[in-house]
Structures are given as C-alpha cells and as structure tokens.
mmCIF file of C-alpha atoms and ligand atoms in Angstrom:
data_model
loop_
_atom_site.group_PDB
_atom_site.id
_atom_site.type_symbol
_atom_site.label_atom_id
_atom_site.label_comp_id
_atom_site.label_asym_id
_atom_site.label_seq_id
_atom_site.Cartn_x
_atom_site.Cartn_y
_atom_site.Cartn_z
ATOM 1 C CA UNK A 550 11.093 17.520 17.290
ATOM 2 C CA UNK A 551 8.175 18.308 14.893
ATOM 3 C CA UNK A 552 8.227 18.109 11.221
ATOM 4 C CA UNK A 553 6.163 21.434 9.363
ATOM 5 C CA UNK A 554 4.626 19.168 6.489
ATOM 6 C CA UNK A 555 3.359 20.141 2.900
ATOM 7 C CA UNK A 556 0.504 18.031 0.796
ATOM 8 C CA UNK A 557 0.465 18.837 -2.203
ATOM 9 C CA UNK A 558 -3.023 17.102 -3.739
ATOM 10 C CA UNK A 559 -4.722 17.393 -0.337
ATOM 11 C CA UNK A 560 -8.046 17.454 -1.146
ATOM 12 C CA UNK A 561 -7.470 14.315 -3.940
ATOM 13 C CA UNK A 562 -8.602 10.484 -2.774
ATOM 14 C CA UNK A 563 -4.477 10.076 -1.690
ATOM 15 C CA UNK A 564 -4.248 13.240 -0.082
ATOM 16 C CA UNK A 565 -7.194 12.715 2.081
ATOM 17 C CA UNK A 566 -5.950 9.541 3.096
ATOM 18 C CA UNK A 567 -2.097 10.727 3.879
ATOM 19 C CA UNK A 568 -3.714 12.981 6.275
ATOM 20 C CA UNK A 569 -5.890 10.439 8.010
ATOM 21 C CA UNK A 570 -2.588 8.133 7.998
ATOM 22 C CA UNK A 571 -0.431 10.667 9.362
ATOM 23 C CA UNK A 572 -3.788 11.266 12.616
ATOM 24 C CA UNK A 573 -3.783 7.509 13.463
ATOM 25 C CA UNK A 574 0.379 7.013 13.468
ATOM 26 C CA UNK A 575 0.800 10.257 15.593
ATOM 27 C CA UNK A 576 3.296 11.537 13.285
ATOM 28 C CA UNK A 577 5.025 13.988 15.095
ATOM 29 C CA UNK A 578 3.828 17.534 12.921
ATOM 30 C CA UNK A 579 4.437 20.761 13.046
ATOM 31 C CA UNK A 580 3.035 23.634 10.883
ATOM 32 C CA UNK A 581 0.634 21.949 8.082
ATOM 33 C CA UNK A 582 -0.030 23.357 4.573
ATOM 34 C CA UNK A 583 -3.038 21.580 2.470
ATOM 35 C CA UNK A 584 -2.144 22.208 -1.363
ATOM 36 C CA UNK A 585 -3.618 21.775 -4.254
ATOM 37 C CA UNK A 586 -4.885 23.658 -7.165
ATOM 38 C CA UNK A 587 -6.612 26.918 -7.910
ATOM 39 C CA UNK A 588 -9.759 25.068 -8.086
ATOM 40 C CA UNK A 589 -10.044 24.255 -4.514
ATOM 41 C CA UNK A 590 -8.174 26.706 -3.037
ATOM 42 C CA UNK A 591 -9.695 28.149 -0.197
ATOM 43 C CA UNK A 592 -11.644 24.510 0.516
ATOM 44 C CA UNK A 593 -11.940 23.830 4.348
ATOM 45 C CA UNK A 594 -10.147 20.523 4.961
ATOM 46 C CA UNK A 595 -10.372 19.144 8.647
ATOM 47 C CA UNK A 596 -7.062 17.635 9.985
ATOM 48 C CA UNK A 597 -5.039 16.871 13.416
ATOM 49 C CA UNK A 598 -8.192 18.933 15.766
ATOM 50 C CA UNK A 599 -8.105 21.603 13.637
ATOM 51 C CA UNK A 600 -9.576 23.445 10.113
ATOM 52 C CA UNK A 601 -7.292 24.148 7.512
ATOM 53 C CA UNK A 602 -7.794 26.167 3.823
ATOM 54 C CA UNK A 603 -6.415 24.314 1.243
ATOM 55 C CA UNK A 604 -3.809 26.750 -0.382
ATOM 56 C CA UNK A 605 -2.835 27.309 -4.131
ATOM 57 C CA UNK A 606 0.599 25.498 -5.072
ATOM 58 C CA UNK A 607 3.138 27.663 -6.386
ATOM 59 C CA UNK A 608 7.029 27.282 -6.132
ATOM 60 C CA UNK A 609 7.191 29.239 -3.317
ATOM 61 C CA UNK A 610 4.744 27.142 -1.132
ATOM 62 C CA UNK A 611 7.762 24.723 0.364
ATOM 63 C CA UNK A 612 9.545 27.583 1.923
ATOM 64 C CA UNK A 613 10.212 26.189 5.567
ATOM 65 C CA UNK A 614 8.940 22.619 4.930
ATOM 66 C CA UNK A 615 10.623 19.604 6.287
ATOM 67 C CA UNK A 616 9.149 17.463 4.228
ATOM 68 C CA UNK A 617 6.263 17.504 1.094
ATOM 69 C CA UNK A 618 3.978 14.858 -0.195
ATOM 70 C CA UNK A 619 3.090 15.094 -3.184
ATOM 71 C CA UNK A 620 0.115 13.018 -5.034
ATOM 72 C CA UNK A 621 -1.539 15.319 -7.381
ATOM 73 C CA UNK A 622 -0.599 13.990 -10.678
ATOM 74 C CA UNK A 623 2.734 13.490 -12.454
ATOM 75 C CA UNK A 624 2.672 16.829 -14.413
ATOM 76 C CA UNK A 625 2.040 18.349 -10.806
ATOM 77 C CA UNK A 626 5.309 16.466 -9.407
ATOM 78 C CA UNK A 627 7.231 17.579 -12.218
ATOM 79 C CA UNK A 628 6.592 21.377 -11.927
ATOM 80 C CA UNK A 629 7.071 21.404 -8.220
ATOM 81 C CA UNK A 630 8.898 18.612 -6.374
ATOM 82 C CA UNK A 631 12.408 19.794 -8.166
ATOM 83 C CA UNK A 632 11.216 23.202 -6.172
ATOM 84 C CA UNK A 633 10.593 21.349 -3.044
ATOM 85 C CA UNK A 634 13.303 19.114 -2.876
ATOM 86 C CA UNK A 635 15.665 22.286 -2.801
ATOM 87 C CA UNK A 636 14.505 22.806 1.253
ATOM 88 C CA UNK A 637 12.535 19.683 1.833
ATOM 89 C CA UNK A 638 12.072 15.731 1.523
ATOM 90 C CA UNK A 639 9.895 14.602 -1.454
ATOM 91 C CA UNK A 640 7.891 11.706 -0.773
ATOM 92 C CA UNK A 641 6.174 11.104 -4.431
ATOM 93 C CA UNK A 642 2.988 9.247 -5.149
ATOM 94 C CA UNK A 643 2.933 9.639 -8.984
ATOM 95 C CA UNK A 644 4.863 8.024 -11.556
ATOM 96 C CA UNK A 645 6.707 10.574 -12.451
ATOM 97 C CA UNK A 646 10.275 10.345 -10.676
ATOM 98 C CA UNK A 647 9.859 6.497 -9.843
ATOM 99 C CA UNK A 648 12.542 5.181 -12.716
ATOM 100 C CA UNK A 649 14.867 7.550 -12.710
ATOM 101 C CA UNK A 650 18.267 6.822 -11.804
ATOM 102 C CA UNK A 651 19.324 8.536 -8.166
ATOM 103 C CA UNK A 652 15.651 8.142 -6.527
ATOM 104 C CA UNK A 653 14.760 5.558 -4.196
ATOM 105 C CA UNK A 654 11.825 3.647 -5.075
ATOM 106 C CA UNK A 655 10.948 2.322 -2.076
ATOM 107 C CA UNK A 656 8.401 -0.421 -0.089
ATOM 108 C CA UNK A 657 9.638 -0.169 3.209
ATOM 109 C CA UNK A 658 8.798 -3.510 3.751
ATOM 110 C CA UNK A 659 10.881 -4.704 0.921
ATOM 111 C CA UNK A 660 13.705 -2.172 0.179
ATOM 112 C CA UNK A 661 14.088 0.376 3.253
ATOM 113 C CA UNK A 662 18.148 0.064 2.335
ATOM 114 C CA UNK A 663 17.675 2.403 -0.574
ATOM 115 C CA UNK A 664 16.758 5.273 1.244
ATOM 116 C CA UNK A 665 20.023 5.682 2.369
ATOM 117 C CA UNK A 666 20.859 7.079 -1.276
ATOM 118 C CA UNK A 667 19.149 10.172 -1.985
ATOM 119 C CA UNK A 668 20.850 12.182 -3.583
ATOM 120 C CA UNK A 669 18.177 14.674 -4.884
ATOM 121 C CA UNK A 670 16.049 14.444 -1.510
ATOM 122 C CA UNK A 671 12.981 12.812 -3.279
ATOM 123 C CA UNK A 672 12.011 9.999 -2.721
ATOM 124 C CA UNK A 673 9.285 7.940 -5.169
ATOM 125 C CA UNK A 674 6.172 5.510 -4.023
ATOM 126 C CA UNK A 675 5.565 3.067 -5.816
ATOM 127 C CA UNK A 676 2.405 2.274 -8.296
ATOM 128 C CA UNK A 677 -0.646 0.850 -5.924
ATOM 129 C CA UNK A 678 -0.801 -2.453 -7.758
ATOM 130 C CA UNK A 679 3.162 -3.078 -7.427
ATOM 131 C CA UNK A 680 3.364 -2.342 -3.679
ATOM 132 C CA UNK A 681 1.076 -5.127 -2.577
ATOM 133 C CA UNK A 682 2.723 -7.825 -5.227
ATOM 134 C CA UNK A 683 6.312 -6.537 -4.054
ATOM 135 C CA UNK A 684 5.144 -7.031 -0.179
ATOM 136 C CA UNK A 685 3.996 -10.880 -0.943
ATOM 137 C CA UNK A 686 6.473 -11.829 -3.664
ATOM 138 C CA UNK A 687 9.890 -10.778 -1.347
ATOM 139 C CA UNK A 688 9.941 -12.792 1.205
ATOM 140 C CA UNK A 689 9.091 -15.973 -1.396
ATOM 141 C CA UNK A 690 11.966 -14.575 -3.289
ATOM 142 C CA UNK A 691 14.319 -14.830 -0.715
ATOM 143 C CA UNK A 692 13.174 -17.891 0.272
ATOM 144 C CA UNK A 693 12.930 -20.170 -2.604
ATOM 145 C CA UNK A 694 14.089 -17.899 -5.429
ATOM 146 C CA UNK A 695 11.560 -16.539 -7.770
ATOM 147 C CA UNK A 696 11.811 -17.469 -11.994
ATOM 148 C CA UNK A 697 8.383 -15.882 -13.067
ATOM 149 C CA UNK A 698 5.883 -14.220 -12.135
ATOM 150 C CA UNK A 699 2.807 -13.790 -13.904
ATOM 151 C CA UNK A 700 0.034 -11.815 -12.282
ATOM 152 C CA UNK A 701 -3.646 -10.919 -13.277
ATOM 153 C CA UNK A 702 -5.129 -7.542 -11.373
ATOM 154 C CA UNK A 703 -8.514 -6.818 -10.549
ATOM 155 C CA UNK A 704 -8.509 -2.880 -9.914
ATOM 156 C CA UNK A 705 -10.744 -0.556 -7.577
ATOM 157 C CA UNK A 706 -12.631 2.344 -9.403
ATOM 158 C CA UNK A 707 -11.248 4.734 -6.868
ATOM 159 C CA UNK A 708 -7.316 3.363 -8.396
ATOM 160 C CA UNK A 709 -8.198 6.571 -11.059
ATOM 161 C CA UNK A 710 -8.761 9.354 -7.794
ATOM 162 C CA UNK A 711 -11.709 10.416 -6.820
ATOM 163 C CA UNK A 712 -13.787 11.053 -9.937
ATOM 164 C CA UNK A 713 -13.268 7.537 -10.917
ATOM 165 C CA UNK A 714 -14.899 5.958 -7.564
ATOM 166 C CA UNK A 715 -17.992 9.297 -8.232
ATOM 167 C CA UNK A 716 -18.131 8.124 -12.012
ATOM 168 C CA UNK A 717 -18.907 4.211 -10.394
ATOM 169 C CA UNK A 718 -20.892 5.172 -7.938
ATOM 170 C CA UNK A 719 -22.656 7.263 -10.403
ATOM 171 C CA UNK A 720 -23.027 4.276 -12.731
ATOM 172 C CA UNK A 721 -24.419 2.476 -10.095
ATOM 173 C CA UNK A 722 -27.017 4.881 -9.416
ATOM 174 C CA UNK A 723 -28.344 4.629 -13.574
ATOM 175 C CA UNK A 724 -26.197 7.823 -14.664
ATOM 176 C CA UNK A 725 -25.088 7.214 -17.866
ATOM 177 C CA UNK A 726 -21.923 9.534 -17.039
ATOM 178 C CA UNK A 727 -18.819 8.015 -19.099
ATOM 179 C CA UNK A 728 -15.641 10.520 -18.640
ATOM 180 C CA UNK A 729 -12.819 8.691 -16.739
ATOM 181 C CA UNK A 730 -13.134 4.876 -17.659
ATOM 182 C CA UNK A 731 -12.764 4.311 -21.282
ATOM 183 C CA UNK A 732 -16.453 2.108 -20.894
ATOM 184 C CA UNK A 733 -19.119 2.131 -18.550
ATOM 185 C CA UNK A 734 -17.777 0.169 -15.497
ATOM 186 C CA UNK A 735 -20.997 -0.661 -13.751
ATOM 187 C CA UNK A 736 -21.707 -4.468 -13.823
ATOM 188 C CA UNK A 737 -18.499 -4.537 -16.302
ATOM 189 C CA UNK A 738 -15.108 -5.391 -16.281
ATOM 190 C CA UNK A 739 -12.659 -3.663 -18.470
ATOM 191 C CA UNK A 740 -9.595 -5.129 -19.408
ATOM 192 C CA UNK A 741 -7.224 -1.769 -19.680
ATOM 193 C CA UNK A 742 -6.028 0.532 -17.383
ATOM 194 C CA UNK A 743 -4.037 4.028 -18.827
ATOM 195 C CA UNK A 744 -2.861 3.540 -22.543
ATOM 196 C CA UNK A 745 -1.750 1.227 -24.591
ATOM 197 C CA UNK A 746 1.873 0.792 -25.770
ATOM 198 C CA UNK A 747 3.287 -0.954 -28.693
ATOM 199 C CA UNK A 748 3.898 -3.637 -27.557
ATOM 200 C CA UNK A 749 0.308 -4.389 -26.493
ATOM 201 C CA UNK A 750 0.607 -4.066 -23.010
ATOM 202 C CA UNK A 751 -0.532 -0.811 -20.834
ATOM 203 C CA UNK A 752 1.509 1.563 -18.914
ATOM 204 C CA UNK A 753 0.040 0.307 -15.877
ATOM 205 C CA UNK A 754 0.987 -3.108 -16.813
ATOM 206 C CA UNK A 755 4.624 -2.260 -17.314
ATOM 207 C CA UNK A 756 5.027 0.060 -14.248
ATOM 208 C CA UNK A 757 4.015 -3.681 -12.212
ATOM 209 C CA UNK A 758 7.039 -5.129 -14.284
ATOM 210 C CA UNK A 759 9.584 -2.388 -14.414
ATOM 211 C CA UNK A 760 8.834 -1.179 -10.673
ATOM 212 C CA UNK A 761 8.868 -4.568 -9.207
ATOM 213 C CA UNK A 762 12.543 -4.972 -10.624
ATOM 214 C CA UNK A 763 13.862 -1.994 -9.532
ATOM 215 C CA UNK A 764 12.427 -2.617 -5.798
ATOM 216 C CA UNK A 765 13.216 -6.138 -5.719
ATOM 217 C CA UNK A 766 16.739 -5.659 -7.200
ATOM 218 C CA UNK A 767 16.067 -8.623 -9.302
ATOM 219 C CA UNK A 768 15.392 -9.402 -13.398
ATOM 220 C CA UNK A 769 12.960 -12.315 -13.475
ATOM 221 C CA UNK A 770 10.112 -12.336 -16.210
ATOM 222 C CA UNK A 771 7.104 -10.730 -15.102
ATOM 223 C CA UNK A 772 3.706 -10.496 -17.210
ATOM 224 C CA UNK A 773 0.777 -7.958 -15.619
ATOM 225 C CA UNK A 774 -2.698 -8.154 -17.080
ATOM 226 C CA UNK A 775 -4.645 -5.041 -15.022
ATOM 227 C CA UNK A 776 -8.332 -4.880 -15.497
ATOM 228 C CA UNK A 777 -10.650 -2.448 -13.860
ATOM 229 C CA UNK A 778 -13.503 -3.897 -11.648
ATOM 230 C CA UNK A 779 -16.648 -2.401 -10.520
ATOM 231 C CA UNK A 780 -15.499 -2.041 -6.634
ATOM 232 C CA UNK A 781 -14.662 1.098 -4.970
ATOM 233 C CA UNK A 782 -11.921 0.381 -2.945
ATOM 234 C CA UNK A 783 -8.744 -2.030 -2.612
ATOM 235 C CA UNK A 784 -7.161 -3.578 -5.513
ATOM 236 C CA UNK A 785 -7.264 -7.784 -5.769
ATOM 237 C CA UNK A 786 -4.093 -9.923 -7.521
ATOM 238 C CA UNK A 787 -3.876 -13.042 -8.673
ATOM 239 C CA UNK A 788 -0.488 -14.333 -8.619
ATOM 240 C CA UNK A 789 0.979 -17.477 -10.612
ATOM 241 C CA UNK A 790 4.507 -17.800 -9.220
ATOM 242 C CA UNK A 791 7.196 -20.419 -10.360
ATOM 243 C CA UNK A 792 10.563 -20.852 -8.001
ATOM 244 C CA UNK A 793 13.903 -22.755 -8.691
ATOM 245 C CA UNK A 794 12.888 -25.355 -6.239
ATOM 246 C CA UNK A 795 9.574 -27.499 -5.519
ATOM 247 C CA UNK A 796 7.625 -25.386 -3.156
ATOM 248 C CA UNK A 797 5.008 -26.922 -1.072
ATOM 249 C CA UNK A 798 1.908 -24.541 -0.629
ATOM 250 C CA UNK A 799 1.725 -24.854 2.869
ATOM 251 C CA UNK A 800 6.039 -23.465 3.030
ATOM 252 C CA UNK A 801 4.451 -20.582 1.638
ATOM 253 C CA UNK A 802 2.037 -19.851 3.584
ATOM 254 C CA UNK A 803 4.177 -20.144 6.683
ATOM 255 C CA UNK A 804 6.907 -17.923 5.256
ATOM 256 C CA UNK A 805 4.165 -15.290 4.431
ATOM 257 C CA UNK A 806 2.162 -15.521 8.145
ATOM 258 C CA UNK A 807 5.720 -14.637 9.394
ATOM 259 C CA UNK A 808 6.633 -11.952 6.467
ATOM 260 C CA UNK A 809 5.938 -8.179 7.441
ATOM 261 C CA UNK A 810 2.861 -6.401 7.311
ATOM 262 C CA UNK A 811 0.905 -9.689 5.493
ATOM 263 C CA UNK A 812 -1.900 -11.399 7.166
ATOM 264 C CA UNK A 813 -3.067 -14.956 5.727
ATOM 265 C CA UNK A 814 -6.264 -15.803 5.043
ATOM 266 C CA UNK A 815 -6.486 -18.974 3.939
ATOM 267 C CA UNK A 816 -9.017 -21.741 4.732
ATOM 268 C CA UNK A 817 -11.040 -22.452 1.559
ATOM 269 C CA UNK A 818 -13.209 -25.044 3.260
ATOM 270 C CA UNK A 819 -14.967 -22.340 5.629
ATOM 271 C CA UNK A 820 -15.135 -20.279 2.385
ATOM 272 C CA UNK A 821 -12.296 -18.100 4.352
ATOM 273 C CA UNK A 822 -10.282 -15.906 1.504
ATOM 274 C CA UNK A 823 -9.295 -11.986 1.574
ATOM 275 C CA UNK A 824 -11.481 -10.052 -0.344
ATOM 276 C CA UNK A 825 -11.722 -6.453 -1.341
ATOM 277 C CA UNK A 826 -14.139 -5.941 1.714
ATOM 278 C CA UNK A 827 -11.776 -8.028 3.627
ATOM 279 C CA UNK A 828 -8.873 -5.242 3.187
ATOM 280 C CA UNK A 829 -10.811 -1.776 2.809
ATOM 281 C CA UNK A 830 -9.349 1.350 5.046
ATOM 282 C CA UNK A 831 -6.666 -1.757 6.844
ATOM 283 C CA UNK A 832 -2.918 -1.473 6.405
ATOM 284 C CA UNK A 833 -1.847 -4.979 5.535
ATOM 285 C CA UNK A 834 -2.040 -7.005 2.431
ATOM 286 C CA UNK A 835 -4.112 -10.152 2.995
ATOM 287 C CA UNK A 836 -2.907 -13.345 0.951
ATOM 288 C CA UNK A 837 -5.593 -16.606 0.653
ATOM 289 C CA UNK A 838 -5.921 -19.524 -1.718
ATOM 290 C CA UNK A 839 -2.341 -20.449 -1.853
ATOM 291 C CA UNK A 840 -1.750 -23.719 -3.933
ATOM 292 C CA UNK A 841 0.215 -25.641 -5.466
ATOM 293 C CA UNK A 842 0.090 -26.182 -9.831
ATOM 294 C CA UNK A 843 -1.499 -29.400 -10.832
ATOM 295 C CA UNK A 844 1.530 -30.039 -12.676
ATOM 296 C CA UNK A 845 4.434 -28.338 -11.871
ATOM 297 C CA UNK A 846 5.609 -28.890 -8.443
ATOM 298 C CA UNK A 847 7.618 -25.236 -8.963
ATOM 299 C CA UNK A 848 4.770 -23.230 -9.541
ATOM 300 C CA UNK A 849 2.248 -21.959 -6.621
ATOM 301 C CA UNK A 850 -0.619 -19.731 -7.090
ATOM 302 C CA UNK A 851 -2.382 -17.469 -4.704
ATOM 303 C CA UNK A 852 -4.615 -14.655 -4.418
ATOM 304 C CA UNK A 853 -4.009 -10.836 -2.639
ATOM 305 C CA UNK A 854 -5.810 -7.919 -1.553
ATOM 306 C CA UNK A 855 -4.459 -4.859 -0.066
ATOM 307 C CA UNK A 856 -6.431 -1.145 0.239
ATOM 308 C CA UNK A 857 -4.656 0.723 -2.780
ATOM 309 C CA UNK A 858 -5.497 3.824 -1.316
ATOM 310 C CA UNK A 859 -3.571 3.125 1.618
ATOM 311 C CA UNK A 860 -1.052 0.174 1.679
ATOM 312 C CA UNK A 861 -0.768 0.983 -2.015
ATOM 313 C CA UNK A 862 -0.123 4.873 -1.330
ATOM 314 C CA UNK A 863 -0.589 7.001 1.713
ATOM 315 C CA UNK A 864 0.735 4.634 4.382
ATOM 316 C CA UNK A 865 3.592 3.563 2.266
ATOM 317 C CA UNK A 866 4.340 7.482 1.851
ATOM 318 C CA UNK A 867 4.135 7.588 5.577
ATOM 319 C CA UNK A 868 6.269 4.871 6.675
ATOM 320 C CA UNK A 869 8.504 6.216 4.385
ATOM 321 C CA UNK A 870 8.672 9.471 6.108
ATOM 322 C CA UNK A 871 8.846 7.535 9.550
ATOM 323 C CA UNK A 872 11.957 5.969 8.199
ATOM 324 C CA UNK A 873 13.693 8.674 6.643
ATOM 325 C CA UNK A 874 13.429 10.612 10.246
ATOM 326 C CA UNK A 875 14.785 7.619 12.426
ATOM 327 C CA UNK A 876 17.928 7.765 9.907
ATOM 328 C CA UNK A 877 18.439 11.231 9.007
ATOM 329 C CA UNK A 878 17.540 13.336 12.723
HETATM 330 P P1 NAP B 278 -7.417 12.669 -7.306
HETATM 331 O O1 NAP B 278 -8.390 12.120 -6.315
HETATM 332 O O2 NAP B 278 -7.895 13.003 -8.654
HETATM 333 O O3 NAP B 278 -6.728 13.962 -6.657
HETATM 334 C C1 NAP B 278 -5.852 14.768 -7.381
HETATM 335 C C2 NAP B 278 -5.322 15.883 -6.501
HETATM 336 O O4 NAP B 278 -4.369 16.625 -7.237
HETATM 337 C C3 NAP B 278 -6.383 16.872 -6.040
HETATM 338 O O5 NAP B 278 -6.089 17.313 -4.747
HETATM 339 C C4 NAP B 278 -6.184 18.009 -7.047
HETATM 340 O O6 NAP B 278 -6.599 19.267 -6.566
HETATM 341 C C5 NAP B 278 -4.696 18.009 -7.178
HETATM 342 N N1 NAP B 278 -4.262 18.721 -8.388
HETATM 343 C C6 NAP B 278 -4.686 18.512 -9.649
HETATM 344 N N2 NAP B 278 -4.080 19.390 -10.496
HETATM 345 C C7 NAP B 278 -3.264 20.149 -9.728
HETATM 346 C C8 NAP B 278 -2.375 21.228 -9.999
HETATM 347 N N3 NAP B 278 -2.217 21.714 -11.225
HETATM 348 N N4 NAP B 278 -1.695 21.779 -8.966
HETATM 349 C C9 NAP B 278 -1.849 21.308 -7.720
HETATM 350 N N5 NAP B 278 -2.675 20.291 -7.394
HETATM 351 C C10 NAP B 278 -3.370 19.722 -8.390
HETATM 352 O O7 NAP B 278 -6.207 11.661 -7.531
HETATM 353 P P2 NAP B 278 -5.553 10.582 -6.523
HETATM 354 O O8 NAP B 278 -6.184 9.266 -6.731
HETATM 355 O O9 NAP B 278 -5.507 11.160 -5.147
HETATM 356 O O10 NAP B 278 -4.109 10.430 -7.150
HETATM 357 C C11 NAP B 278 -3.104 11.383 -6.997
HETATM 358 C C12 NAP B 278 -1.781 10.802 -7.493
HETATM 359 O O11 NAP B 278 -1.463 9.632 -6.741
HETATM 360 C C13 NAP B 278 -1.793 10.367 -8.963
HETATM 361 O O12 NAP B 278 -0.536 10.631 -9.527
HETATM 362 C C14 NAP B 278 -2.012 8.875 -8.882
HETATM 363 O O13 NAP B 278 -1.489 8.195 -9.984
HETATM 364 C C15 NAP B 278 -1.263 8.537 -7.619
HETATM 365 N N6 NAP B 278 -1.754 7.324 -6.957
HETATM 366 C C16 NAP B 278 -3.086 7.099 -6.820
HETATM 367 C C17 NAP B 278 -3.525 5.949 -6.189
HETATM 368 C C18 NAP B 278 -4.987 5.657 -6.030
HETATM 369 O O14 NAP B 278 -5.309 4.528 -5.632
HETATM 370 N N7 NAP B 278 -5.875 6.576 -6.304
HETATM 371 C C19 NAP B 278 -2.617 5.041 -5.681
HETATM 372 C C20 NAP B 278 -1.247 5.307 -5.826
HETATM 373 C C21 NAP B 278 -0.833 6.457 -6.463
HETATM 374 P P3 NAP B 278 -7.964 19.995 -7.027
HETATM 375 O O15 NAP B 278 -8.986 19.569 -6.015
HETATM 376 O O16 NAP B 278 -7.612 21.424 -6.918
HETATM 377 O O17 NAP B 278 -8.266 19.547 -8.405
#
C-alpha cells in the first residue's frame, strides 16, 4: 500500500528536510503534493526521482490525502490542519495544536502509547529543543526517578527557518542585515528566543517545560534558559539533573548507550564530546560529559546535541507517520 502525502511548508528549512527524511526511510508514497504559499507557488522542488511545483495551500488541497505534514507556521496549522484532518492524518510541526487536550504529543521514542488516542486525527511534534531533552531524560526517569531538571540551551540560527540560518550566514559575510534575531548574532550570543512572558521567562522556554510534562506524563520542576548561538545547524543542551537516589555517572551513561536512538560520546580525556558538528544532518541525539555534582551525590550533569532540523522535527514527524501506519492499516 502507498500513502498520497501532502507538505504543507515544503519549500521551508522543515519541509525540505521531511522530504529528504521520507527518500532515505523509503516511505512507502504515493501521489505527492509540495504546499506552501502564494509566494512560491509554482517553485520547482526535486523529490523521490522526480520534479514537483510547489502548489498554493487552500482548504481544498487535502482532498484524497492520506496523510499531511504540516510545518509552515502556527497561523498556517490553524487555518488548514482542522481542513485536513477531516480526510487525512495531521502530523504538526508548529506549536499550535501541541497542548491541547485530545492530541497526541508525541516522541516516539518516549511516548509512542499516545498515538493510540486521536481523536481529531492530528497529531502534534514536539518543539526541537524538547525532543532531544525528552529522548535523554526518559530512560533516566524510569530508571532512577527524576526531581528536577534544569537545562541551559544553546540554539542553531537555522531553529528560526530558513531566513534565520541566511540572516547568520549573512552576518558572517559583514552584512549588517538585522530582521529575524532581535541582535546581530554573528560572534554573539543572545540570551532570548520568541517573546517574553510575565513571568520573565520566553515562550520557548516554557514550551521545554510544559511539553516535556505532557510527553513524559510526569510534573517535576523544570527551568529552560534558551539562548541563540551563532551555528547553523543542531541545537546543544546542557542538562543539570537531580534523581531520588544517588546516581553514579557512569549508571548513566550505561542506561543511555542502551536507551533508543542515543549514542554516547563521552571520553573527556581524548577531548571526545558531541558537538554541533558532531550531530549535523544524523538522526540520533549524542550525550557526552556526563558527571556527577561535586556535592550532591543526586545530581548528574551532562551535555546533548541532536540536529533540530531533523531529530528535533522532520524525522520525528516521520517516525511518527511510520508508526501510525503499522497500527492503523
Ligand atoms: P521556514 O524555513 O521559514 O519555512 C516556512 C514554510 O512555511 C515555507 O515553506 C513557507 O512557504 C510556508 N508558509 C509560510 N506562510 C504560509 C502560508 N500562509 N500558507 C502556506 N505556507 C506558508 O520555517 P521552518 O523552520 O521550516 O519552520 C516551519 C515550522 O516548523 C514552524 O512552525 C517552526 O516553529 C516549526 N519547527 C521548526 C524547527 C526548526 O528547527 N526550524 C524545528 C521544529 C519545528 P513560502 O516559501 O511560500 O513562504
């Protein structure tokens, strides 16, 4: 059986990567619509041995779709996945859906139970920055029971699409160009990603806590701090995690060289760590420097790295999909 397939945001920084997901894993498609808006319509977009035009998205473009992606933006998702959900499977990269109550929100990895209730046939990815913490903080969970987490990001330009990895590449070159990043990024680090709420953290901070809980069906105290770095691709995490028990650092790393879809780096004395070179255009979430506190025998810390643009958003979308087929046909 074959699968006709929609992507909505195909010529975005996700879409382009769904599409080169969906070549390497064979996924098993049918007909293929490209979507996007007005302003590319007509683009020629290369994908499975063939050329496609990307097409304009209205409500009527999901008419004999199996299933849609969608990763153009959450006002995007909220005009049209209600439309496509009536004949097909959402899969949803923006925020948009991912707290409400009767849609999965889900890390295959971490939570593939939930897609078994969908009621309103979409189902939500989660933010880029959550899905890499979620992969390395469940199977600690589960094995030593997690109190806290606090975690410190350090976010790839191309995290805000594709004009935010041309406005740092631009930056690099000497253009003074300032439109997506609220500073100039080049040789910079800023210290705010989207906007600030009252409480003086950012929405991208809280969609790490809120997300994670929801995934992880669990409550423990979580504090983000998500800064922007001057890097193109693959978001880095620092991770300060306490447990109800002593946990020896090198438990940890054993439970995480045997935990799905992680791959430990770890050997500080040959200078051996994941960086964000170590994880670009791979689809596993590479953990080093795992330690214990100086003085709490509870509390480890540790370093990740996964490619946001994929782990953190078109190959989750795609296992997804994978999933929701081996269940459901
Ligand atoms: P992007 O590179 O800016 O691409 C945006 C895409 O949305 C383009 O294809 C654009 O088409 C399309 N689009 C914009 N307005 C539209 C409209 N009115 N109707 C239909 N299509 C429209 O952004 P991105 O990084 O791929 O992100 C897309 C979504 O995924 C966002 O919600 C983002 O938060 C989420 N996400 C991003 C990442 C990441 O690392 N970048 C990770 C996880 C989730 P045009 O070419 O016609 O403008």
């Amino acid at each position: 059986k074959t699968y006709n397939i929609a992507l909505v945001g195909a010529s975005g920084a996700v879409g382009a990567e769904i599409i080169s997901v969906l070549e390497e894993y064979q996924f098993p498609i049918g007909h293929f619509y490209p979507l996007a808006s007005k302003r590319s319509a007509g683009q020629k977009i290369k994908a499975f041995q063939s050329e496609y035009s990307v097409l304009e998205t209205t409500h009527a473009s999901f008419t004999g779709i199996d299933i849609a992606f969608f990763s153009a933006g959450k006002s995007v998702s909220e005009v049209f996945a209600p439309s496509a959900a009536k004949v097909a499977l959402v899969i949803d990269n923006t925020s948009h859906f991912r707290l409400q109550e009767d849609i999965p929100l889900v890390v295959p990895e971490v939570n593939v139970q939930d897609l078994n209730h969908c009621p309103k046939n979409i189902i939500a990815n989660p933010n880029c920055s959550t899905i890499q913490m979620v992969q390395v903080l469940n199977p600690l969970h589960e094995a030593f029971g997690i109190t806290r987490v606090d975690v410190s990001t350090y976010q790839a330009a191309s995290g805000a699409g594709k004009r935010g990895l041309i406005e740092l590449q631009n930056q690099m070159a000497g253009h003074e160009t300032c439109e997506v990043f609220p500073h100039p990024l080049a040789l910079n680090v800023i210290p705010q990603i989207d906007v600030f709420l009252p409480s003086g953290y950012t929405k991208e901070e809280m969609k790490m806590v809120q997300e994670s809980h929801k995934i992880m069906h669990a409550d423990f105290p979580i504090s983000a701090t998500c800064v922007r770095v001057p890097v193109l691709r693959s978001h880095s995490e620092s991770l300060s995690i306490h447990f109800k028990q002593e946990v020896q650092a090198t438990q940890a790393r054993e439970i995480l060289k045997n935990s799905p879809n992680l791959v430990v780096i770890d050997d500080p004395s040959r200078g051996l760590y994941p960086m964000p070179i170590t994880a670009s255009c791979s689809d596993q979430t590479f953990i080093g420097r795992i330690r214990n506190d100086l003085f709490d025998s509870k509390i480890l810390h540790l370093w990740c790295v996964a490619d946001q643009l994929r782990v953190g958003a078109a190959t989750n979308a795609v296992k997804i999909a994978l999933e929701w087929i081996k269940t459901h046909h």
